[in-house]
mmCIF file of C-alpha atoms in Angstrom:
data_model
loop_
_atom_site.group_PDB
_atom_site.id
_atom_site.type_symbol
_atom_site.label_atom_id
_atom_site.label_comp_id
_atom_site.label_asym_id
_atom_site.label_seq_id
_atom_site.Cartn_x
_atom_site.Cartn_y
_atom_site.Cartn_z
ATOM 1 C CA UNK E 126 -42.754 22.741 25.777
ATOM 2 C CA UNK E 127 -39.784 21.530 27.130
ATOM 3 C CA UNK E 128 -36.402 23.226 26.281
ATOM 4 C CA UNK E 129 -34.617 21.769 23.134
ATOM 5 C CA UNK E 130 -31.132 22.699 22.641
ATOM 6 C CA UNK E 131 -31.132 21.879 18.748
ATOM 7 C CA UNK E 132 -32.863 23.135 15.621
ATOM 8 C CA UNK E 133 -34.455 19.756 14.641
ATOM 9 C CA UNK E 134 -38.232 19.031 14.537
ATOM 10 C CA UNK E 135 -39.184 16.438 17.091
ATOM 11 C CA UNK E 136 -42.818 15.675 15.453
ATOM 12 C CA UNK E 137 -45.726 14.578 17.544
ATOM 13 C CA UNK E 138 -46.894 11.175 17.349
ATOM 14 C CA UNK E 139 -49.504 10.988 14.134
ATOM 15 C CA UNK E 140 -52.021 8.745 13.116
ATOM 16 C CA UNK E 141 -51.827 9.710 9.601
ATOM 17 C CA UNK E 142 -49.332 7.109 8.365
ATOM 18 C CA UNK E 143 -51.559 4.465 9.663
ATOM 19 C CA UNK E 144 -54.980 5.892 8.267
ATOM 20 C CA UNK E 145 -52.900 6.600 4.896
ATOM 21 C CA UNK E 146 -51.728 2.948 4.769
ATOM 22 C CA UNK E 147 -55.058 1.597 5.377
ATOM 23 C CA UNK E 148 -56.468 3.732 2.644
ATOM 24 C CA UNK E 149 -53.947 2.107 0.350
ATOM 25 C CA UNK E 150 -55.148 -1.317 1.454
ATOM 26 C CA UNK E 151 -58.856 -0.135 1.201
ATOM 27 C CA UNK E 152 -58.283 1.289 -2.602
ATOM 28 C CA UNK E 153 -56.424 -1.760 -3.707
ATOM 29 C CA UNK E 154 -58.642 -4.272 -2.183
ATOM 30 C CA UNK E 155 -61.579 -2.301 -3.456
ATOM 31 C CA UNK E 156 -60.286 -2.269 -7.169
ATOM 32 C CA UNK E 157 -60.045 -6.217 -6.887
ATOM 33 C CA UNK E 158 -63.651 -6.254 -5.452
ATOM 34 C CA UNK E 159 -64.802 -3.869 -8.041
ATOM 35 C CA UNK E 160 -63.425 -6.017 -10.852
ATOM 36 C CA UNK E 161 -65.042 -9.296 -9.321
ATOM 37 C CA UNK E 162 -68.126 -8.211 -7.940
ATOM 38 C CA UNK E 163 -69.291 -4.730 -9.688
ATOM 39 C CA UNK E 164 -69.345 -3.163 -6.344
ATOM 40 C CA UNK E 165 -67.483 -0.021 -5.870
ATOM 41 C CA UNK E 166 -67.966 0.688 -2.073
ATOM 42 C CA UNK E 167 -64.656 -0.443 -0.572
ATOM 43 C CA UNK E 168 -62.821 1.613 -3.197
ATOM 44 C CA UNK E 169 -64.773 4.627 -2.414
ATOM 45 C CA UNK E 170 -64.343 4.149 1.188
ATOM 46 C CA UNK E 171 -60.539 3.919 0.432
ATOM 47 C CA UNK E 172 -60.497 6.882 -1.353
ATOM 48 C CA UNK E 173 -62.495 9.304 1.237
ATOM 49 C CA UNK E 174 -60.082 7.760 3.752
ATOM 50 C CA UNK E 175 -57.283 8.803 1.543
ATOM 51 C CA UNK E 176 -58.754 12.344 0.962
ATOM 52 C CA UNK E 177 -59.409 12.793 4.849
ATOM 53 C CA UNK E 178 -55.526 11.667 5.560
ATOM 54 C CA UNK E 179 -54.114 13.940 2.960
ATOM 55 C CA UNK E 180 -56.314 17.040 4.184
ATOM 56 C CA UNK E 181 -55.456 16.513 7.904
ATOM 57 C CA UNK E 182 -51.806 15.562 7.454
ATOM 58 C CA UNK E 183 -51.102 18.603 5.250
ATOM 59 C CA UNK E 184 -53.118 20.691 7.718
ATOM 60 C CA UNK E 185 -50.687 19.467 10.467
ATOM 61 C CA UNK E 186 -47.632 20.129 8.380
ATOM 62 C CA UNK E 187 -48.870 23.935 7.822
ATOM 63 C CA UNK E 188 -49.660 24.108 11.638
ATOM 64 C CA UNK E 189 -46.235 22.876 12.630
ATOM 65 C CA UNK E 190 -44.361 25.149 10.193
ATOM 66 C CA UNK E 191 -46.415 28.320 10.269
ATOM 67 C CA UNK E 192 -48.088 28.450 13.647
ATOM 68 C CA UNK E 193 -45.393 26.280 15.716
ATOM 69 C CA UNK E 194 -42.219 27.374 14.230
ATOM 70 C CA UNK E 195 -40.919 24.082 13.679
ATOM 71 C CA UNK E 196 -39.579 24.736 10.223
ATOM 72 C CA UNK E 197 -36.066 26.418 11.278
ATOM 73 C CA UNK E 198 -33.305 26.619 8.425
ATOM 74 C CA UNK E 199 -32.045 23.069 9.183
ATOM 75 C CA UNK E 200 -35.607 21.454 8.929
ATOM 76 C CA UNK E 201 -36.131 23.785 5.625
ATOM 77 C CA UNK E 202 -33.217 22.169 4.433
ATOM 78 C CA UNK E 203 -34.571 18.770 4.974
ATOM 79 C CA UNK E 204 -38.022 19.777 3.260
ATOM 80 C CA UNK E 205 -35.837 21.069 -0.024
ATOM 81 C CA UNK E 206 -33.887 17.917 -0.134
ATOM 82 C CA UNK E 207 -37.192 16.078 0.093
ATOM 83 C CA UNK E 208 -38.872 17.855 -2.726
ATOM 84 C CA UNK E 209 -35.789 17.683 -5.079
ATOM 85 C CA UNK E 210 -35.575 13.943 -4.426
ATOM 86 C CA UNK E 211 -39.326 13.876 -5.047
ATOM 87 C CA UNK E 212 -39.365 15.582 -8.217
ATOM 88 C CA UNK E 213 -36.372 13.602 -9.584
ATOM 89 C CA UNK E 214 -38.525 10.346 -9.180
ATOM 90 C CA UNK E 215 -41.132 12.113 -11.192
ATOM 91 C CA UNK E 216 -38.666 13.036 -13.907
ATOM 92 C CA UNK E 217 -37.820 9.222 -14.230
ATOM 93 C CA UNK E 218 -41.336 8.173 -14.020
ATOM 94 C CA UNK E 219 -41.953 10.332 -17.131
ATOM 95 C CA UNK E 220 -38.639 9.110 -18.566
ATOM 96 C CA UNK E 221 -40.306 5.702 -18.610
ATOM 97 C CA UNK E 222 -43.046 7.010 -20.901
ATOM 98 C CA UNK E 223 -40.613 8.814 -23.380
ATOM 99 C CA UNK E 224 -38.810 5.674 -23.498
ATOM 100 C CA UNK E 225 -41.861 3.842 -24.587
ATOM 101 C CA UNK E 226 -42.692 6.411 -27.256
ATOM 102 C CA UNK E 227 -39.183 6.355 -28.846
ATOM 103 C CA UNK E 228 -38.884 2.764 -28.544
ATOM 104 C CA UNK E 229 -42.264 2.425 -30.701
ATOM 105 C CA UNK E 230 -41.574 5.501 -32.824
ATOM 106 C CA UNK E 231 -37.737 5.116 -33.888
ATOM 107 C CA UNK E 232 -38.476 1.683 -35.368
ATOM 108 C CA UNK E 233 -41.935 1.353 -36.351
ATOM 109 C CA UNK E 234 -42.777 -2.399 -36.783
ATOM 110 C CA UNK E 235 -44.268 -3.810 -39.939
ATOM 111 C CA UNK E 236 -47.628 -4.142 -38.134
ATOM 112 C CA UNK E 237 -47.572 -0.140 -37.964
ATOM 113 C CA UNK E 238 -46.930 0.066 -41.734
ATOM 114 C CA UNK E 239 -43.288 0.652 -40.826
ATOM 115 C CA UNK E 240 -43.963 4.252 -40.494
ATOM 116 C CA UNK E 241 -44.662 6.767 -37.688
ATOM 117 C CA UNK E 242 -47.439 8.033 -37.287
ATOM 118 C CA UNK E 243 -48.658 4.450 -38.149
ATOM 119 C CA UNK E 244 -50.680 3.846 -40.964
ATOM 120 C CA UNK E 245 -54.307 5.186 -40.274
ATOM 121 C CA UNK E 246 -53.587 7.462 -37.673
ATOM 122 C CA UNK E 247 -54.215 11.242 -38.057
ATOM 123 C CA UNK E 248 -52.307 12.890 -35.490
ATOM 124 C CA UNK E 249 -53.067 16.369 -33.988
ATOM 125 C CA UNK E 250 -51.702 19.347 -35.848
ATOM 126 C CA UNK E 251 -49.020 20.746 -33.452
ATOM 127 C CA UNK E 252 -49.491 24.325 -34.534
ATOM 128 C CA UNK E 253 -52.952 24.855 -33.438
ATOM 129 C CA UNK E 254 -54.259 24.053 -29.911
ATOM 130 C CA UNK E 255 -50.997 22.359 -28.653
ATOM 131 C CA UNK E 256 -48.874 25.451 -29.653
ATOM 132 C CA UNK E 257 -51.510 27.687 -27.709
ATOM 133 C CA UNK E 258 -51.028 25.340 -24.800
ATOM 134 C CA UNK E 259 -47.372 25.594 -24.913
ATOM 135 C CA UNK E 260 -47.882 29.408 -24.911
ATOM 136 C CA UNK E 261 -50.209 29.037 -21.954
ATOM 137 C CA UNK E 262 -47.671 26.976 -19.833
ATOM 138 C CA UNK E 263 -44.889 29.246 -20.521
ATOM 139 C CA UNK E 264 -47.059 32.334 -19.520
ATOM 140 C CA UNK E 265 -47.897 30.559 -16.341
ATOM 141 C CA UNK E 266 -44.163 29.916 -15.686
ATOM 142 C CA UNK E 267 -43.687 33.892 -15.821
ATOM 143 C CA UNK E 268 -46.787 34.785 -13.519
ATOM 144 C CA UNK E 269 -45.551 32.180 -10.931
ATOM 145 C CA UNK E 270 -42.088 34.012 -10.894
ATOM 146 C CA UNK E 271 -43.796 37.106 -10.885
ATOM 147 C CA UNK E 272 -45.475 35.757 -7.597
ATOM 148 C CA UNK E 273 -42.387 34.698 -5.919
ATOM 149 C CA UNK E 274 -40.719 38.030 -6.253
ATOM 150 C CA UNK E 275 -44.045 39.764 -4.926
ATOM 151 C CA UNK E 276 -43.845 37.521 -2.006
ATOM 152 C CA UNK E 277 -39.997 38.017 -1.496
ATOM 153 C CA UNK E 278 -40.469 41.712 -1.950
ATOM 154 C CA UNK E 279 -43.735 41.852 0.606
ATOM 155 C CA UNK E 280 -46.192 42.826 -2.158
ATOM 156 C CA UNK E 281 -49.180 41.122 -0.832
ATOM 157 C CA UNK E 282 -51.960 42.204 -3.213
ATOM 158 C CA UNK E 283 -49.603 41.677 -6.312
ATOM 159 C CA UNK E 284 -48.746 38.355 -5.075
ATOM 160 C CA UNK E 285 -52.333 37.109 -4.725
ATOM 161 C CA UNK E 286 -53.376 38.334 -8.096
ATOM 162 C CA UNK E 287 -50.047 36.976 -9.864
ATOM 163 C CA UNK E 288 -50.733 33.668 -8.116
ATOM 164 C CA UNK E 289 -54.419 33.625 -9.135
ATOM 165 C CA UNK E 290 -53.629 34.292 -12.443
ATOM 166 C CA UNK E 291 -51.049 31.522 -12.701
ATOM 167 C CA UNK E 292 -53.868 29.064 -11.503
ATOM 168 C CA UNK E 293 -56.101 30.465 -13.975
ATOM 169 C CA UNK E 294 -53.723 29.757 -16.703
ATOM 170 C CA UNK E 295 -53.443 26.170 -15.356
ATOM 171 C CA UNK E 296 -57.120 25.548 -15.566
ATOM 172 C CA UNK E 297 -57.211 27.033 -18.807
ATOM 173 C CA UNK E 298 -54.331 24.620 -20.165
ATOM 174 C CA UNK E 299 -56.560 21.591 -18.474
ATOM 175 C CA UNK E 300 -59.666 22.772 -20.218
ATOM 176 C CA UNK E 301 -57.641 23.037 -23.551
ATOM 177 C CA UNK E 302 -56.344 19.641 -23.234
ATOM 178 C CA UNK E 303 -59.969 18.167 -22.237
ATOM 179 C CA UNK E 304 -61.241 19.729 -25.704
ATOM 180 C CA UNK E 305 -58.251 17.930 -27.469
ATOM 181 C CA UNK E 306 -58.932 14.610 -26.262
ATOM 182 C CA UNK E 307 -62.666 15.144 -26.946
ATOM 183 C CA UNK E 308 -61.936 16.180 -30.593
ATOM 184 C CA UNK E 309 -58.876 13.628 -30.892
ATOM 185 C CA UNK E 310 -59.458 11.356 -34.036
ATOM 186 C CA UNK E 311 -57.755 8.326 -32.429
ATOM 187 C CA UNK E 312 -58.492 6.783 -28.822
ATOM 188 C CA UNK E 313 -56.055 4.944 -26.341
ATOM 189 C CA UNK E 314 -56.954 1.692 -27.932
ATOM 190 C CA UNK E 315 -55.505 2.629 -31.232
ATOM 191 C CA UNK E 316 -52.440 0.624 -31.071
ATOM 192 C CA UNK E 317 -49.053 1.921 -29.753
ATOM 193 C CA UNK E 318 -49.688 5.502 -30.964
ATOM 194 C CA UNK E 319 -52.811 5.879 -28.888
ATOM 195 C CA UNK E 320 -51.267 4.142 -25.819
ATOM 196 C CA UNK E 321 -48.082 6.239 -25.734
ATOM 197 C CA UNK E 322 -50.075 9.328 -26.692
ATOM 198 C CA UNK E 323 -52.557 9.035 -24.191
ATOM 199 C CA UNK E 324 -50.708 7.706 -21.476
ATOM 200 C CA UNK E 325 -47.868 10.244 -21.719
ATOM 201 C CA UNK E 326 -50.214 13.378 -22.129
ATOM 202 C CA UNK E 327 -52.602 11.981 -19.715
ATOM 203 C CA UNK E 328 -50.162 11.644 -16.846
ATOM 204 C CA UNK E 329 -48.950 14.987 -17.532
ATOM 205 C CA UNK E 330 -52.497 16.466 -17.341
ATOM 206 C CA UNK E 331 -53.166 14.790 -13.994
ATOM 207 C CA UNK E 332 -49.775 16.292 -12.717
ATOM 208 C CA UNK E 333 -51.043 19.868 -14.016
ATOM 209 C CA UNK E 334 -54.172 19.089 -12.120
ATOM 210 C CA UNK E 335 -51.971 18.352 -9.094
ATOM 211 C CA UNK E 336 -49.812 21.374 -9.785
ATOM 212 C CA UNK E 337 -52.887 23.750 -9.942
ATOM 213 C CA UNK E 338 -54.339 22.278 -6.620
ATOM 214 C CA UNK E 339 -50.853 22.803 -5.056
ATOM 215 C CA UNK E 340 -50.723 26.311 -6.061
ATOM 216 C CA UNK E 341 -54.308 27.052 -5.053
ATOM 217 C CA UNK E 342 -53.343 25.731 -1.579
ATOM 218 C CA UNK E 343 -50.671 28.343 -1.720
ATOM 219 C CA UNK E 344 -53.056 31.060 -2.882
ATOM 220 C CA UNK E 345 -55.473 30.283 0.294
ATOM 221 C CA UNK E 346 -52.521 30.342 2.582
ATOM 222 C CA UNK E 347 -51.056 33.785 0.765
ATOM 223 C CA UNK E 348 -54.582 35.212 1.234
ATOM 224 C CA UNK E 349 -54.295 34.078 5.128
ATOM 225 C CA UNK E 350 -50.895 35.664 5.487
ATOM 226 C CA UNK E 351 -49.032 32.451 5.949
ATOM 227 C CA UNK E 352 -46.154 33.523 3.572
ATOM 228 C CA UNK E 353 -43.317 35.951 4.821
ATOM 229 C CA UNK E 354 -40.737 37.561 2.476
ATOM 230 C CA UNK E 355 -38.279 35.394 4.000
ATOM 231 C CA UNK E 356 -39.918 31.995 4.904
ATOM 232 C CA UNK E 357 -42.261 30.687 2.217
ATOM 233 C CA UNK E 358 -41.034 27.396 1.364
ATOM 234 C CA UNK E 359 -44.520 25.879 0.682
ATOM 235 C CA UNK E 360 -44.888 28.228 -2.272
ATOM 236 C CA UNK E 361 -41.413 27.632 -3.596
ATOM 237 C CA UNK E 362 -42.182 23.722 -3.634
ATOM 238 C CA UNK E 363 -45.294 24.539 -5.570
ATOM 239 C CA UNK E 364 -43.399 26.897 -8.068
ATOM 240 C CA UNK E 365 -40.730 24.147 -8.444
ATOM 241 C CA UNK E 366 -43.362 21.432 -9.304
ATOM 242 C CA UNK E 367 -45.075 23.892 -11.554
ATOM 243 C CA UNK E 368 -41.818 24.508 -13.648
ATOM 244 C CA UNK E 369 -41.246 20.695 -13.686
ATOM 245 C CA UNK E 370 -44.517 20.307 -15.040
ATOM 246 C CA UNK E 371 -43.762 23.075 -17.660
ATOM 247 C CA UNK E 372 -40.598 21.360 -18.579
ATOM 248 C CA UNK E 373 -42.344 17.722 -19.020
ATOM 249 C CA UNK E 374 -44.712 19.572 -21.494
ATOM 250 C CA UNK E 375 -42.102 21.271 -23.608
ATOM 251 C CA UNK E 376 -40.440 17.642 -24.362
ATOM 252 C CA UNK E 377 -44.104 16.247 -24.791
ATOM 253 C CA UNK E 378 -44.801 18.894 -27.193
ATOM 254 C CA UNK E 379 -41.260 18.694 -29.392
ATOM 255 C CA UNK E 380 -41.248 14.825 -29.303
ATOM 256 C CA UNK E 381 -44.824 13.568 -29.484
ATOM 257 C CA UNK E 382 -46.811 16.669 -30.787
ATOM 258 C CA UNK E 383 -44.171 17.827 -33.237
ATOM 259 C CA UNK E 384 -41.355 15.253 -34.063
ATOM 260 C CA UNK E 385 -44.130 12.418 -33.967
ATOM 261 C CA UNK E 386 -46.542 14.058 -36.369
ATOM 262 C CA UNK S 104 -26.031 48.809 27.187
ATOM 263 C CA UNK S 105 -23.540 48.650 24.386
ATOM 264 C CA UNK S 106 -23.248 51.020 21.720
ATOM 265 C CA UNK S 107 -21.925 51.328 18.270
ATOM 266 C CA UNK S 108 -21.508 53.988 15.558
ATOM 267 C CA UNK S 109 -24.438 53.351 12.996
ATOM 268 C CA UNK S 110 -23.237 54.188 9.216
ATOM 269 C CA UNK S 111 -26.879 55.048 8.268
ATOM 270 C CA UNK S 112 -27.941 57.346 10.945
ATOM 271 C CA UNK S 113 -24.334 58.636 11.574
ATOM 272 C CA UNK S 114 -25.225 58.389 15.459
ATOM 273 C CA UNK S 115 -24.495 56.089 18.363
ATOM 274 C CA UNK S 116 -27.055 53.518 18.496
ATOM 275 C CA UNK S 117 -27.730 50.287 21.070
ATOM 276 C CA UNK S 118 -26.046 47.238 19.888
ATOM 277 C CA UNK S 119 -25.426 43.700 20.758
ATOM 278 C CA UNK S 120 -22.397 42.866 22.853
ATOM 279 C CA UNK S 121 -20.616 41.156 20.155
ATOM 280 C CA UNK S 122 -20.956 43.825 17.470
ATOM 281 C CA UNK S 123 -20.602 46.823 20.094
ATOM 282 C CA UNK S 124 -17.665 49.267 19.395
ATOM 283 C CA UNK S 125 -14.994 48.152 21.904
ATOM 284 C CA UNK S 126 -11.592 50.135 21.394
ATOM 285 C CA UNK S 127 -10.003 48.534 24.100
ATOM 286 C CA UNK S 128 -11.669 45.158 23.702
ATOM 287 C CA UNK S 129 -14.174 43.637 26.076
ATOM 288 C CA UNK S 130 -13.354 44.217 29.597
ATOM 289 C CA UNK S 131 -13.032 41.026 31.721
ATOM 290 C CA UNK S 132 -14.828 40.846 35.016
ATOM 291 C CA UNK S 133 -17.726 42.697 34.284
ATOM 292 C CA UNK S 134 -20.968 41.035 34.492
ATOM 293 C CA UNK S 135 -22.514 40.335 31.257
ATOM 294 C CA UNK S 136 -25.264 42.478 30.491
ATOM 295 C CA UNK S 137 -28.174 42.015 28.057
ATOM 296 C CA UNK S 138 -28.580 44.868 25.716
ATOM 297 C CA UNK S 139 -31.940 46.761 25.867
ATOM 298 C CA UNK S 140 -34.098 45.992 22.638
ATOM 299 C CA UNK S 141 -34.710 49.034 20.612
ATOM 300 C CA UNK S 142 -37.531 49.029 18.140
ATOM 301 C CA UNK S 143 -37.288 51.407 15.169
ATOM 302 C CA UNK S 144 -40.944 52.056 15.377
ATOM 303 C CA UNK S 145 -43.586 50.958 17.806
ATOM 304 C CA UNK S 146 -45.037 47.438 16.642
ATOM 305 C CA UNK S 147 -48.288 47.939 15.081
ATOM 306 C CA UNK S 148 -51.424 46.045 15.892
ATOM 307 C CA UNK S 149 -53.194 44.881 12.656
ATOM 308 C CA UNK S 150 -56.138 46.701 13.470
ATOM 309 C CA UNK S 151 -54.073 49.889 13.417
ATOM 310 C CA UNK S 152 -52.238 49.439 10.261
ATOM 311 C CA UNK S 153 -55.100 50.327 7.979
ATOM 312 C CA UNK S 154 -57.031 49.398 5.296
ATOM 313 C CA UNK S 155 -54.347 48.365 2.728
ATOM 314 C CA UNK S 156 -52.731 45.857 5.036
ATOM 315 C CA UNK S 157 -56.014 44.204 5.418
ATOM 316 C CA UNK S 158 -56.698 43.491 1.625
ATOM 317 C CA UNK S 159 -58.718 40.292 1.478
ATOM 318 C CA UNK S 160 -59.023 39.873 5.367
ATOM 319 C CA UNK S 161 -56.849 40.670 8.475
ATOM 320 C CA UNK S 162 -54.078 38.539 9.668
ATOM 321 C CA UNK S 163 -55.035 36.110 12.030
ATOM 322 C CA UNK S 164 -51.422 34.180 12.214
ATOM 323 C CA UNK S 165 -50.285 35.805 15.507
ATOM 324 C CA UNK S 166 -53.538 34.518 17.182
ATOM 325 C CA UNK S 167 -53.018 30.919 15.851
ATOM 326 C CA UNK S 168 -49.620 31.084 16.727
ATOM 327 C CA UNK S 169 -50.551 31.574 20.228
ATOM 328 C CA UNK S 170 -53.326 28.663 20.205
ATOM 329 C CA UNK S 171 -50.941 26.167 18.712
ATOM 330 C CA UNK S 172 -47.912 27.183 20.933
ATOM 331 C CA UNK S 173 -49.639 26.653 24.211
ATOM 332 C CA UNK S 174 -47.814 23.971 26.205
ATOM 333 C CA UNK S 175 -50.802 21.469 26.898
ATOM 334 C CA UNK S 176 -49.309 18.318 25.695
ATOM 335 C CA UNK S 177 -51.909 17.787 23.088
ATOM 336 C CA UNK S 178 -50.530 16.502 19.987
ATOM 337 C CA UNK S 179 -50.749 19.042 16.903
ATOM 338 C CA UNK S 180 -53.608 16.706 15.029
ATOM 339 C CA UNK S 181 -55.869 17.584 18.308
ATOM 340 C CA UNK S 182 -54.720 21.195 19.141
ATOM 341 C CA UNK S 183 -57.655 22.962 17.931
ATOM 342 C CA UNK S 184 -60.039 21.226 20.009
ATOM 343 C CA UNK S 185 -63.658 19.834 19.220
ATOM 344 C CA UNK S 186 -63.492 20.347 15.139
ATOM 345 C CA UNK S 187 -60.133 18.395 15.427
ATOM 346 C CA UNK S 188 -61.501 15.423 17.356
ATOM 347 C CA UNK S 189 -64.646 15.302 15.304
ATOM 348 C CA UNK S 190 -62.643 14.981 12.243
ATOM 349 C CA UNK S 191 -59.875 12.610 13.803
ATOM 350 C CA UNK S 192 -62.757 10.162 15.238
ATOM 351 C CA UNK S 193 -64.580 10.050 11.938
ATOM 352 C CA UNK S 194 -61.109 9.213 10.198
ATOM 353 C CA UNK S 195 -60.219 6.653 12.901
ATOM 354 C CA UNK S 196 -63.730 5.135 12.665
ATOM 355 C CA UNK S 197 -63.812 4.813 8.929
ATOM 356 C CA UNK S 198 -59.933 3.229 9.434
ATOM 357 C CA UNK S 199 -61.200 0.524 11.683
ATOM 358 C CA UNK S 200 -64.500 -0.042 9.980
ATOM 359 C CA UNK S 201 -62.810 -0.200 6.524
ATOM 360 C CA UNK S 202 -60.342 -2.631 7.616
ATOM 361 C CA UNK S 203 -63.288 -4.995 8.952
ATOM 362 C CA UNK S 204 -65.228 -4.535 6.034
ATOM 363 C CA UNK S 205 -61.957 -5.099 3.662
ATOM 364 C CA UNK S 206 -60.937 -8.441 5.439
ATOM 365 C CA UNK S 207 -64.781 -9.533 5.146
ATOM 366 C CA UNK S 208 -64.925 -8.604 1.564
ATOM 367 C CA UNK S 209 -61.511 -10.461 0.763
ATOM 368 C CA UNK S 210 -62.742 -13.520 2.864
ATOM 369 C CA UNK S 211 -65.906 -13.791 0.491
ATOM 370 C CA UNK S 212 -63.634 -13.364 -2.493
ATOM 371 C CA UNK S 213 -61.587 -16.091 -1.687
ATOM 372 C CA UNK S 214 -64.377 -18.538 -1.367
ATOM 373 C CA UNK S 215 -64.798 -21.001 -4.282
ATOM 374 C CA UNK S 216 -67.540 -20.320 -6.789
ATOM 375 C CA UNK S 217 -70.410 -23.001 -5.685
ATOM 376 C CA UNK S 218 -72.234 -22.714 -8.875
#
């Protein structure tokens, strides 16, 4: 490698932006083809291409950061800003669903019976499974902090165990939410209550699954000695994301499950 | 070699020129001499480190760092050799084939219904 007099990362030419863009083309076109011709081939092709792109692109970022040493302090600063901006955009994404919920619930229309929850809707009891879910997510916030401190102090075994515990709590939350969905006495088609409830909690559930996957990748990397006590931004980004998902749940719980019932 | 007084060991230890104890200041005219590196303990190879350090497998990061830091001009996505090339070619084949299939499908979808 030629000598470089600065600490910035000069990336190698990469095919992944192209393959990712084509995956997006195939998935959107595939969706239209599916709706018109009842054929999911193109959409499945796009999904496979997207998964291949995601795997290889992130694999290369691990190679650049952990094996090639390109993630110098100024590069890490850029990664931090990037993650902060990404999570900020996610905050506004959820803000839209909260807006829809409060718009519909603060001044219920006559069609809903002028009340909230709307006439005919039996909401879920917030002090049963949703309260347990709150406790599960708060506990996972504790275990992820435990994992972070274990990594910072070089306690490998403790870090692996606490991170595994965090992921298990994430899966338990997803399992409980799936049971709640199955047992719910209303559906997404039951007016604005069902729509706002399932879209907001459903996207939150999707984010829990993404966060669990992110933490699971961190667990695999921790087992393979990728994180040092000084340099473990991949883990920190996953922890930030996990806390974000946790905070969104607290707002969902207070607004939709508790106040909204 | 430059020395400084270590507050921890209460002895003189080796140091970098900038942090060395220089009551008279650095003498100009002398050629700069890089300090000899002093390791507190000999560097341990992973296999010597014992069973506790190998909880859930040995550390392969130093070996992988050697592999990925060889300067052979190969971009990072192909650096690991055959498995990388196989996966890359599969992805590229799906990309090109997918674009062709997509264009055909969209062309057919754009034709008027002749029924």
